[in-house]
Coordinates of C-alpha atoms in Angstrom, one line a residue:
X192 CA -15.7 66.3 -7.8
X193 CA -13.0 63.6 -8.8
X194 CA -13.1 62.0 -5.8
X195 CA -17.0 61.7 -6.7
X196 CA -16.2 60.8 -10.1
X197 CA -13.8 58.1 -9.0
X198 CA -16.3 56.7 -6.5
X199 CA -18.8 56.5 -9.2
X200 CA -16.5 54.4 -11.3
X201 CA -15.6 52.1 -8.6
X202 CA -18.9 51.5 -7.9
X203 CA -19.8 50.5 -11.6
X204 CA -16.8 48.5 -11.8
X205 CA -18.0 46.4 -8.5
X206 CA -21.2 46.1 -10.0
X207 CA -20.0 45.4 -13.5
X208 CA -17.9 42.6 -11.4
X209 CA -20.9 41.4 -9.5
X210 CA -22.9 40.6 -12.4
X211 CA -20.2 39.0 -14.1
X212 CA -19.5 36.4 -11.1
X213 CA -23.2 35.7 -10.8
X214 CA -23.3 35.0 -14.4
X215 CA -20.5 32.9 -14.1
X216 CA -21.9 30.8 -11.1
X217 CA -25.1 30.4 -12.7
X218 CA -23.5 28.4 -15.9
X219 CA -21.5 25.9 -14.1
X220 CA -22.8 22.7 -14.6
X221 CA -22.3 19.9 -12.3
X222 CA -21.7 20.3 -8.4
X223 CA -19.2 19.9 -6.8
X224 CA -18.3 16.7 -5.8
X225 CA -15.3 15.4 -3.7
X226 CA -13.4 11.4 -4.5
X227 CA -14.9 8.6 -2.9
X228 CA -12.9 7.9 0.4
X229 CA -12.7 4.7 1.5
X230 CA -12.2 5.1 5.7
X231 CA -10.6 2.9 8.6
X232 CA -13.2 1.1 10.5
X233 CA -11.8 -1.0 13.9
X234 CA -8.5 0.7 13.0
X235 CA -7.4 -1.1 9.8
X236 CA -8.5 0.8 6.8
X237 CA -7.9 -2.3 3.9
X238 CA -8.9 -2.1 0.0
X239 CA -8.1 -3.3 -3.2
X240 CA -7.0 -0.6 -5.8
X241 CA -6.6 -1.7 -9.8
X242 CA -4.9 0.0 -12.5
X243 CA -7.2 -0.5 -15.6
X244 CA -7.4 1.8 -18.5
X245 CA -11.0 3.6 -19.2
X246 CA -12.5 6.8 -19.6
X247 CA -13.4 10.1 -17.1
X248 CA -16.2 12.3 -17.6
X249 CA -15.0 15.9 -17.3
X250 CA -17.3 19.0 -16.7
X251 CA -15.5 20.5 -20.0
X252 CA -16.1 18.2 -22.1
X253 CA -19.8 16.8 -23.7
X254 CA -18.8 13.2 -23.9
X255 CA -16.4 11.1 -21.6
X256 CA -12.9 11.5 -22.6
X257 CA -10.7 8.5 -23.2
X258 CA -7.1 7.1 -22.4
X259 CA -7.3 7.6 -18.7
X260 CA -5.3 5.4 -16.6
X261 CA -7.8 4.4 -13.2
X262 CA -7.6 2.6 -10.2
X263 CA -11.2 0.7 -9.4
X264 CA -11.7 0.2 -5.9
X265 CA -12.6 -2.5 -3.5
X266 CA -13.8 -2.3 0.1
X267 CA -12.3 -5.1 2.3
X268 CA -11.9 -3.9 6.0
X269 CA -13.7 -0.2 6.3
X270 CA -16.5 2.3 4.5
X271 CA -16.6 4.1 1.6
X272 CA -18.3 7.0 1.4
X273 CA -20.5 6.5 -1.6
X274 CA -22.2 3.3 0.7
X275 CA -20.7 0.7 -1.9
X276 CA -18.5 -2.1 -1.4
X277 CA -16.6 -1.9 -4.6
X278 CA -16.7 0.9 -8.0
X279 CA -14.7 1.6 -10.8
X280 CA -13.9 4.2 -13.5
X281 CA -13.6 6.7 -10.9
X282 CA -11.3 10.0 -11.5
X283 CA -9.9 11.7 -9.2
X284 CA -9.1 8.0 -7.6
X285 CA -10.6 7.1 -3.8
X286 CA -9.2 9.5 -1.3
X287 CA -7.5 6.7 1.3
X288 CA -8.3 8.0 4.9
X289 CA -6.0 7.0 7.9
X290 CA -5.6 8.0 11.2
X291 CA -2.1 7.9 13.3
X292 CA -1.3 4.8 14.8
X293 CA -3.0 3.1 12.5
X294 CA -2.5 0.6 9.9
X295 CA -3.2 1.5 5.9
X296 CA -3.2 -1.7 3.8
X297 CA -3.4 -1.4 0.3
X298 CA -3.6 -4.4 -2.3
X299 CA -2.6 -2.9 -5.7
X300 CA -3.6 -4.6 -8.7
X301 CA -1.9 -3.9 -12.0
X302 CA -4.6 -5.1 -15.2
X303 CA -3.3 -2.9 -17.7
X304 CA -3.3 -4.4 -20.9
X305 CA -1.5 -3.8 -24.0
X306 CA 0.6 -0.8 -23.2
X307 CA 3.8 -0.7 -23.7
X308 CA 6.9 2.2 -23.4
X309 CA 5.4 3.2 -27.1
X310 CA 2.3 4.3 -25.6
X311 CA 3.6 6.9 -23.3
X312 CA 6.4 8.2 -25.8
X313 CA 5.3 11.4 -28.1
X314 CA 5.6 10.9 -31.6
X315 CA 7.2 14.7 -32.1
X316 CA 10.3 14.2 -30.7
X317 CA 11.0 10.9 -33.2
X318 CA 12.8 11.9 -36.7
X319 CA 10.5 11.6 -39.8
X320 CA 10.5 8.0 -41.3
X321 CA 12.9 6.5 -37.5
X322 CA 10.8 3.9 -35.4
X323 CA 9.9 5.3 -32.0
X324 CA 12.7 4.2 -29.1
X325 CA 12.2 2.5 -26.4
X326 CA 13.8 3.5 -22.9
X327 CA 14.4 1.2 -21.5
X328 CA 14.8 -1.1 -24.5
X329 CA 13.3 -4.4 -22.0
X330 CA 10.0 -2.6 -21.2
X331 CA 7.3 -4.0 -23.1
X332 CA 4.9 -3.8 -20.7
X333 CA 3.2 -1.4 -18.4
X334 CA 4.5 -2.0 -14.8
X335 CA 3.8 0.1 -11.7
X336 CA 3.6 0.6 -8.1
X337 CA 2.3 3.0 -5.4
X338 CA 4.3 5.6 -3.7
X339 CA 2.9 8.3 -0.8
X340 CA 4.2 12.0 -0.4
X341 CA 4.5 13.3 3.4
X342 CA 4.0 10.2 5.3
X343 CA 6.5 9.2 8.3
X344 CA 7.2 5.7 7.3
X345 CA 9.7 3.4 6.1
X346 CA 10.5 2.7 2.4
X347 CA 12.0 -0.4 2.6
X348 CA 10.0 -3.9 1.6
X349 CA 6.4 -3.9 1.2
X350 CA 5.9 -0.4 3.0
X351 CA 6.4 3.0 0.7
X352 CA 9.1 1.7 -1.7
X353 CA 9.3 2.9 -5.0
X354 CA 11.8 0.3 -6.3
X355 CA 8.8 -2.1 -6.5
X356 CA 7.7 -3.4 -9.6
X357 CA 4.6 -4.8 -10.6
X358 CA 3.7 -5.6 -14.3
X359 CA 0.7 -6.5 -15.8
X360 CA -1.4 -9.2 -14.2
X361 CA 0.7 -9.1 -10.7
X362 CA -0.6 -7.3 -7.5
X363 CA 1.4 -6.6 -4.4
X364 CA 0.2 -6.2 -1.2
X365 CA 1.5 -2.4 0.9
X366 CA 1.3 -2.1 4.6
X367 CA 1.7 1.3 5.8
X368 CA 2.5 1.8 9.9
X369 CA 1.1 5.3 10.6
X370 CA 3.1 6.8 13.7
X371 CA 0.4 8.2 16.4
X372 CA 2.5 11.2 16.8
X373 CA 2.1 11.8 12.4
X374 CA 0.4 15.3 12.0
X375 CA -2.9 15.3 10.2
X376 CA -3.4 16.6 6.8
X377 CA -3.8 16.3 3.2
X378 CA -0.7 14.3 1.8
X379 CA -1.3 11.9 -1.9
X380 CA -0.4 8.5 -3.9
X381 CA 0.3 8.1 -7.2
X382 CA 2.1 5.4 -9.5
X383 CA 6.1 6.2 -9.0
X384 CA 7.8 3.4 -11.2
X385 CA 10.9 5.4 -12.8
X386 CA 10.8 6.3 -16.1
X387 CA 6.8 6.4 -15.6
X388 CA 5.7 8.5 -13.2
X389 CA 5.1 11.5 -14.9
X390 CA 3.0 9.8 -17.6
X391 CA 0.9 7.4 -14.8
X392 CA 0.0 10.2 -12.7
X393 CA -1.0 12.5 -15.8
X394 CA -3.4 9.5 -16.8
X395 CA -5.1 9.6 -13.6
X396 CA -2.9 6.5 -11.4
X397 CA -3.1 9.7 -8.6
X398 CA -5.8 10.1 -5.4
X399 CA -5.6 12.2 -2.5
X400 CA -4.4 10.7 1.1
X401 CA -6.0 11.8 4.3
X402 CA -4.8 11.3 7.8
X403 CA -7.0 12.7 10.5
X404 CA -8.7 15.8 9.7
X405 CA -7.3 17.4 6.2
X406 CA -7.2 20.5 8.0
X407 CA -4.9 19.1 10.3
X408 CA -7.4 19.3 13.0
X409 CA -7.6 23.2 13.7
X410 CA -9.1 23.9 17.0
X411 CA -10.9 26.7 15.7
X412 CA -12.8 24.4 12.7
X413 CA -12.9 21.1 15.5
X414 CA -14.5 23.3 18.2
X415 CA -17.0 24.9 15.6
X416 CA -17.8 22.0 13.4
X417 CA -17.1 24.2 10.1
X418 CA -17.2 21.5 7.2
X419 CA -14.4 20.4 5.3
X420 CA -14.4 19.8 2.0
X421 CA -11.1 18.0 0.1
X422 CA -10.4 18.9 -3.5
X423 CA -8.1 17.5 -6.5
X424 CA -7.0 19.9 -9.2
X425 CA -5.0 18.7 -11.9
X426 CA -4.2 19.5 -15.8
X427 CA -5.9 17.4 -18.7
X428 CA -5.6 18.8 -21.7
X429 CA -8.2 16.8 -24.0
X430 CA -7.8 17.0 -28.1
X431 CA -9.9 19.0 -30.2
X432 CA -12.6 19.9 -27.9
X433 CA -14.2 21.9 -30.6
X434 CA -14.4 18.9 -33.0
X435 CA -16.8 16.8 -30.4
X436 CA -13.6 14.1 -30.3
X437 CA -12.7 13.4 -26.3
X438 CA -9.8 12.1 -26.4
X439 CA -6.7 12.8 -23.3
X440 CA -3.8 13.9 -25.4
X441 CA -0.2 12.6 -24.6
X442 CA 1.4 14.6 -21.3
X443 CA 4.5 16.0 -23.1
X444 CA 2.0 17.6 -25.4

């Protein structure tokens, strides 16, 4: 009889589960949909990326929220998979797709305007009635520059070094030589200028990096065909959703 009466209750909890996943699934909103990846095509995947501020429409908030640092993308040797040449305001950034032994080049434009080391300092570590520091004192601008994680390939120059620095109204032109023997996966780029980087990627100055197949080309999902989807997950925390205001709060909040 308790083993009945246990059985029951597992039953009614799997139910009461059930119902609460479907009701779940049935009240999210948009689809899914993964970044815009801009591919190789003839072996030299090459695009423009620009840093510009603007705003991101989330699925948890009503209106788009503001503050967000975001690369626009142009198409200059390869596809994109959205079928356009060039787009903007985009968050997650483009998902850059390479395959090994082949050559990644990636112009990145810095056109942020007005910020300076103010703008990413929060205001609750300053004493009451003291002017905000600045560290460092000489950075009155909003530099940057582009960094990958995982790759095989040399930091020095104009390949993955995070030394660079690119301020306002400057581009610089990246070359990344992929070894044929790097394993395919899902590696990332973001903005890595010291002193910056946590603030830049928070803002959205992040996108996903694919070489190959993301799965890292799994015989068992090659041979079958099985469909791969890429996803970004990362932490906004937007003020006073409650209050209809959409704006991205500061990241050491």
């Amino acid at each position: 009889m308790q083993a009945r009466r246990l059985f029951l209750a597992t039953a009614v909890l799997a139910a009461l589960v059930f119902a609460s996943l479907n009701a779940a699934a049935q009240t999210v909103r948009p689809e899914f949909r993964e970044p815009v990846t801009l591919a190789s095509k003839a072996g030299i995947p090459e695009g423009r990326l620009t840093a510009r501020q603007g705003q991101a429409t989330l699925d948890t908030v009503a209106t788009p929220v503001q503050n967000f640092l975001l690369f626009d993308y142009e198409v200059i040797r390869g596809t994109a998979s959205d079928g356009r040449s060039s787009g903007g305001n985009l968050y997650p950034a483009p998902t850059l797709q390479v395959f090994p032994g082949e050559r990644l080049i990636v112009h990145l434009g810095n056109d942020l305007a007005g910020l300076t080391i103010r703008d990413y300092f929060s205001p609750q570590y300053t004493p009451k009635g003291q002017s905000v520091p600045m560290y460092p004192e000489q950075m009155t601008s909003s530099p940057l520059n582009l960094h990958t994680h995982g790759l095989h390939i040399s930091p020095k120059g104009n390949a993955d070094n995070v030394l660079l620095h690119i301020p306002p109204g400057m581009s610089n032109t990246y070359s990344y030589d992929i070894p044929r023997n790097m394993p395919q996966g899902l590696y990332w780029y973001h903005s890595h200028l010291h002193g910056l980087t946590a603030a830049q990627v928070y803002t959205g100055l992040v996108g996903l990096l694919a070489v190959g197949r993301t799965d890292g080309n799994l015989p068992l999902v090659t041979e079958k065909s099985i469909p791969i989807r890429n996803m970004a997950l990362q932490y906004n925390f937007v003020f006073d959703r409650a209050g209809g205001q959409a704006q991205l709060n500061s990241l050491s909040w």
